[in-house]
PDB file of C-alpha atoms in Angstrom:
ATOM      1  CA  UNK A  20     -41.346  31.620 -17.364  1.00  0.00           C
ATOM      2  CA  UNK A  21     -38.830  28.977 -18.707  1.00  0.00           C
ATOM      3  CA  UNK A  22     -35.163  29.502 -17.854  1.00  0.00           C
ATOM      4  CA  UNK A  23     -32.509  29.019 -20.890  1.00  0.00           C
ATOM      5  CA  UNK A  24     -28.902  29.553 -21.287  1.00  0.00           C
ATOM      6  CA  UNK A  25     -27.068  32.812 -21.221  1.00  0.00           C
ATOM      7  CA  UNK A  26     -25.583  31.924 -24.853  1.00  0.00           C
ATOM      8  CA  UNK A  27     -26.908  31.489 -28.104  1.00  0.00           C
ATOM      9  CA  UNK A  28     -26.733  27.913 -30.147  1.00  0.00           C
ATOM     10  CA  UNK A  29     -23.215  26.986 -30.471  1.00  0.00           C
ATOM     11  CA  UNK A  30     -21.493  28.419 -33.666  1.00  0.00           C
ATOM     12  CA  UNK A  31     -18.600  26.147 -34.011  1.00  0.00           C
ATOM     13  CA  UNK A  32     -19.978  23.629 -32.310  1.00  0.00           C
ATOM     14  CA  UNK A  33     -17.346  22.923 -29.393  1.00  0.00           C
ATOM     15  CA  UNK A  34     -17.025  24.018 -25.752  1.00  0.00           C
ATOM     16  CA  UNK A  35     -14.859  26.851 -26.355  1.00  0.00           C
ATOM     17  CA  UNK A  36     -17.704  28.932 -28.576  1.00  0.00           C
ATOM     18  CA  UNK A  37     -20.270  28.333 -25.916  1.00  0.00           C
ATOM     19  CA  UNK A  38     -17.722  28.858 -23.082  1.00  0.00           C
ATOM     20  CA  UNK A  39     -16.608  32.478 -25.038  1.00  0.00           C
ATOM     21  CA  UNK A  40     -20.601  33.342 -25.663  1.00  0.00           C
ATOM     22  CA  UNK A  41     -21.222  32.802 -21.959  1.00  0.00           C
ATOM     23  CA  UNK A  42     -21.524  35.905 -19.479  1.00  0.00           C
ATOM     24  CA  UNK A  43     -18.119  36.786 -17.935  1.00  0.00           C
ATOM     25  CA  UNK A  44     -19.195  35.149 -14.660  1.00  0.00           C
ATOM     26  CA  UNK A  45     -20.758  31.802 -15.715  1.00  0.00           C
ATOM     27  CA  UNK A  46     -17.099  31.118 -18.040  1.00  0.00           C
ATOM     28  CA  UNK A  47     -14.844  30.556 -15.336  1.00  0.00           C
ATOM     29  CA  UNK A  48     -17.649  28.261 -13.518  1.00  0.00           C
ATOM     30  CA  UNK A  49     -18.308  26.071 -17.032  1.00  0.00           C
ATOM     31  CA  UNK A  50     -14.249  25.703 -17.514  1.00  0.00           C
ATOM     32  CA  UNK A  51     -13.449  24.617 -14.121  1.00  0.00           C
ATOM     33  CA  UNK A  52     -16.688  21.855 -14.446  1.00  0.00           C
ATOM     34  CA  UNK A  53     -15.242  20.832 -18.220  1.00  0.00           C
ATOM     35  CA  UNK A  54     -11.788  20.437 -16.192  1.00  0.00           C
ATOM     36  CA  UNK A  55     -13.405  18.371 -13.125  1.00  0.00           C
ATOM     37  CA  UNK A  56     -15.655  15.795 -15.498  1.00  0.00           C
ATOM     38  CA  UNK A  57     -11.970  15.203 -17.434  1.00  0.00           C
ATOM     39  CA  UNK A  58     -10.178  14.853 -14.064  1.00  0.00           C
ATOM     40  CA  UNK A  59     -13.119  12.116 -12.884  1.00  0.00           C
ATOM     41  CA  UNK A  60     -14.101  10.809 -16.507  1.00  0.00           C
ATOM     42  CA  UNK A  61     -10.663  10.835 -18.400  1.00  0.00           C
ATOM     43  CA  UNK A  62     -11.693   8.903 -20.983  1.00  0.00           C
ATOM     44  CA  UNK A  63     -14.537  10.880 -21.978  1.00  0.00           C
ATOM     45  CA  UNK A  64     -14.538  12.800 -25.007  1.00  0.00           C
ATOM     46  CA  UNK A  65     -16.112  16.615 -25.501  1.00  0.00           C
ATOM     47  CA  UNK A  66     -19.044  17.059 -27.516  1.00  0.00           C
ATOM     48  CA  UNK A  67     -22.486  19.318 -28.355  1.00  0.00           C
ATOM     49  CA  UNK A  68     -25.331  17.726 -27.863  1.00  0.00           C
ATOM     50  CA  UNK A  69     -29.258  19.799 -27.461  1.00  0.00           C
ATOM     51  CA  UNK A  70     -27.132  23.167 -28.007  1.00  0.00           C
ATOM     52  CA  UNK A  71     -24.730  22.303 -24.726  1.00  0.00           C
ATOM     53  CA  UNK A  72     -21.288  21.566 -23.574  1.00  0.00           C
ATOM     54  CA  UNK A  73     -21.372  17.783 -23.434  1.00  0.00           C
ATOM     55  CA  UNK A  74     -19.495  14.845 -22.373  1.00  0.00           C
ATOM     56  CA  UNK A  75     -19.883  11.416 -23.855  1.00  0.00           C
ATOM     57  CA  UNK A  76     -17.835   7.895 -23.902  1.00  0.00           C
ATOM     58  CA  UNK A  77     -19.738   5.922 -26.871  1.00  0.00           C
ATOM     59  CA  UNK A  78     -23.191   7.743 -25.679  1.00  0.00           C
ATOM     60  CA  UNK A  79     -23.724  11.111 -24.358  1.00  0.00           C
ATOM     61  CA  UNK A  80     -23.949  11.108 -20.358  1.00  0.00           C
ATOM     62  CA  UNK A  81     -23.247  14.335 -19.253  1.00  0.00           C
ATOM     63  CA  UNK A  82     -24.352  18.134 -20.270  1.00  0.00           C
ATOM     64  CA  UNK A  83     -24.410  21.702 -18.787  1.00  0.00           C
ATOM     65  CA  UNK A  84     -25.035  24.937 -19.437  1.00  0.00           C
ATOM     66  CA  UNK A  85     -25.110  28.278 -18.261  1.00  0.00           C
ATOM     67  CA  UNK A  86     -28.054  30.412 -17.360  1.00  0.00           C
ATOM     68  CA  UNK A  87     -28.900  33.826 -15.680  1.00  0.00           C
ATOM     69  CA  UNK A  88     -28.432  32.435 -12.307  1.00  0.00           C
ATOM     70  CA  UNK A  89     -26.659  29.157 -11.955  1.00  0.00           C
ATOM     71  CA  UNK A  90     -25.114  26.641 -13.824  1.00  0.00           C
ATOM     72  CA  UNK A  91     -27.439  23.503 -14.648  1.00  0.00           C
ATOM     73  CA  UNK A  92     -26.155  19.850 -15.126  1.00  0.00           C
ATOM     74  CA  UNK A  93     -28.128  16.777 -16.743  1.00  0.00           C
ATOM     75  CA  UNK A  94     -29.537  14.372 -17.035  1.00  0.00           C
ATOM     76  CA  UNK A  95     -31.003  13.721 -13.284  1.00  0.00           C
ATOM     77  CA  UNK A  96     -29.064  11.401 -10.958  1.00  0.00           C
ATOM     78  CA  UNK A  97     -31.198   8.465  -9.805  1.00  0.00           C
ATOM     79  CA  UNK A  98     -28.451   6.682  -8.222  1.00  0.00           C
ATOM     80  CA  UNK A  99     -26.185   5.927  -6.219  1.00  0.00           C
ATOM     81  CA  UNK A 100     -28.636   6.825  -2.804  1.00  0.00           C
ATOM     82  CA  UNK A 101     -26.260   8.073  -1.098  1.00  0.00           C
ATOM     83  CA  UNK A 102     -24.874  10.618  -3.613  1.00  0.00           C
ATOM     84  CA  UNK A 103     -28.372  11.636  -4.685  1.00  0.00           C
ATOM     85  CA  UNK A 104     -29.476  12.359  -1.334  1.00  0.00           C
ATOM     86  CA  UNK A 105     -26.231  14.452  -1.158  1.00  0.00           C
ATOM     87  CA  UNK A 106     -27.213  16.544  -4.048  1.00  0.00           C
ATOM     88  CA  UNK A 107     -30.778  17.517  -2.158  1.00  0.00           C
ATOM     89  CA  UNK A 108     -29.605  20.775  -1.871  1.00  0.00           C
ATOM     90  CA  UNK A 109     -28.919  21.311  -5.477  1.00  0.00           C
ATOM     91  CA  UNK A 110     -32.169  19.332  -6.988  1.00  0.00           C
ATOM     92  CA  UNK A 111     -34.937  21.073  -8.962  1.00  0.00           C
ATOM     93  CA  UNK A 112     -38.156  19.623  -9.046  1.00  0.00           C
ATOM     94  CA  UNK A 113     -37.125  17.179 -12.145  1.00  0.00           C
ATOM     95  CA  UNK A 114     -34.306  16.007 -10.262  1.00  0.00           C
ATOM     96  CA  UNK A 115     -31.854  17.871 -12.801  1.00  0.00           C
ATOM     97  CA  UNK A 116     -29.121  20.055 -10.849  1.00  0.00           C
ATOM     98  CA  UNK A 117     -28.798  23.683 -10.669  1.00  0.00           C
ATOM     99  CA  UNK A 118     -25.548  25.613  -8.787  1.00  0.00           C
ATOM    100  CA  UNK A 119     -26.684  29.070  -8.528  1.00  0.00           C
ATOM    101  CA  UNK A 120     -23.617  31.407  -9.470  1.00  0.00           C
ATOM    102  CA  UNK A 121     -23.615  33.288  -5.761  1.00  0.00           C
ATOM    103  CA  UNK A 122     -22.388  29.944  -4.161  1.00  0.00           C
ATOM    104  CA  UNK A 123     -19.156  28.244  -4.696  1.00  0.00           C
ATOM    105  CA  UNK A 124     -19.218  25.349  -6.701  1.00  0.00           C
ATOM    106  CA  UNK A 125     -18.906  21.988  -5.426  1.00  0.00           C
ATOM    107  CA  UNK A 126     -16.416  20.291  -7.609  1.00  0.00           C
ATOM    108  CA  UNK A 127     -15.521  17.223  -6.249  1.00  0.00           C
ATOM    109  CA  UNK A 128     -19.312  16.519  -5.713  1.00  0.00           C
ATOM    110  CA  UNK A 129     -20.150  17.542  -9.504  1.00  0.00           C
ATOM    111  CA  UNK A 130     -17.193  15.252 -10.632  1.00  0.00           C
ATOM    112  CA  UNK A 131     -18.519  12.178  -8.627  1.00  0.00           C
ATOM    113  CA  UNK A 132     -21.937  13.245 -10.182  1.00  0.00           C
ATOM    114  CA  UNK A 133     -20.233  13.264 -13.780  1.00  0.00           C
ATOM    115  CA  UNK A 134     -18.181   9.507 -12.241  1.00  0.00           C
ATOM    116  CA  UNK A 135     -22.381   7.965 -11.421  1.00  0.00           C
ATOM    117  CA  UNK A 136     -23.711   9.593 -14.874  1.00  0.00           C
ATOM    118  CA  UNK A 137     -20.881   7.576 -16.869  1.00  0.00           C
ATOM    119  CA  UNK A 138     -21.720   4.279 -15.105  1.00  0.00           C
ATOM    120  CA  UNK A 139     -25.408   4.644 -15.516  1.00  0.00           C
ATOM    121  CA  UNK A 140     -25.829   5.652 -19.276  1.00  0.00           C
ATOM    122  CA  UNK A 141     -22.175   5.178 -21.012  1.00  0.00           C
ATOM    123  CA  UNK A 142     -20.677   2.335 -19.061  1.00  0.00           C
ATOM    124  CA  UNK A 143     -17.345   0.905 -20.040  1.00  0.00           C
ATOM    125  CA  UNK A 144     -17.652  -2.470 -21.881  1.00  0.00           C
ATOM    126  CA  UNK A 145     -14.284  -3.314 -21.387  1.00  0.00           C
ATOM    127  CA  UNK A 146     -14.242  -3.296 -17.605  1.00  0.00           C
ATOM    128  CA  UNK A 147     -17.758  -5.013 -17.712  1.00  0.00           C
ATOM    129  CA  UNK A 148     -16.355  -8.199 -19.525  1.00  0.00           C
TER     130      UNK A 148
END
């Protein structure tokens, strides 16, 4: 049976309306990842993109959403090795990542997640001149 999100298609089309949708437990846990990609990325700018909370800087590099039991995050990590073989504990069989809600999450790991993501699909042409 195929997981999906605890919230319906985003109304108004921003974070807020899917945060406010979102079961009373999973809002807290999508606002303080929203707050930790900003803190890592701070150039990035909020978006929608498939239906989800979204970050982007020129292209789209970062969603997440919630669902029943955790919080999922994509698209899949594929590098750096070090970091990916960090997130073992938190990879489903695609490679995207999943933080069940009965564990704390791991913020500073999900911001250097959101700091590889941005290098990897959005990188900044200014620093690469």
């Amino acid at each position: 049976m195929h997981d999906s999100p605890l919230t319906s298609p985003l109304p108004a089309g921003n974070h807020e309306s899917y945060f406010n949708a979102a079961a009373p437990k999973a809002r807290g846990r999508l606002e303080a990842i929203q707050a930790v990609v900003e803190q890592f990325v701070p150039d990035a700018e909020r978006c929608v993109s498939y239906g989800m909370p979204a970050f982007r800087r020129g292209k789209v590099f970062f969603y997440f959403a919630a669902f029943k039991k955790h919080i999922g995050i994509y698209p899949p990590l594929r590098e750096p090795a070090e970091l990916v073989a960090e997130l073992a504990a938190y990879r489903g069989p695609k490679g995207n990542l999943s933080f069940p809600h009965a564990e704390p999450l791991p913020l500073d790991l999900i911001g250097r997640v959101a700091e590889a993501l941005v290098k990897h699909y959005a990188p900044d042409k200014k620093s690469e001149q």
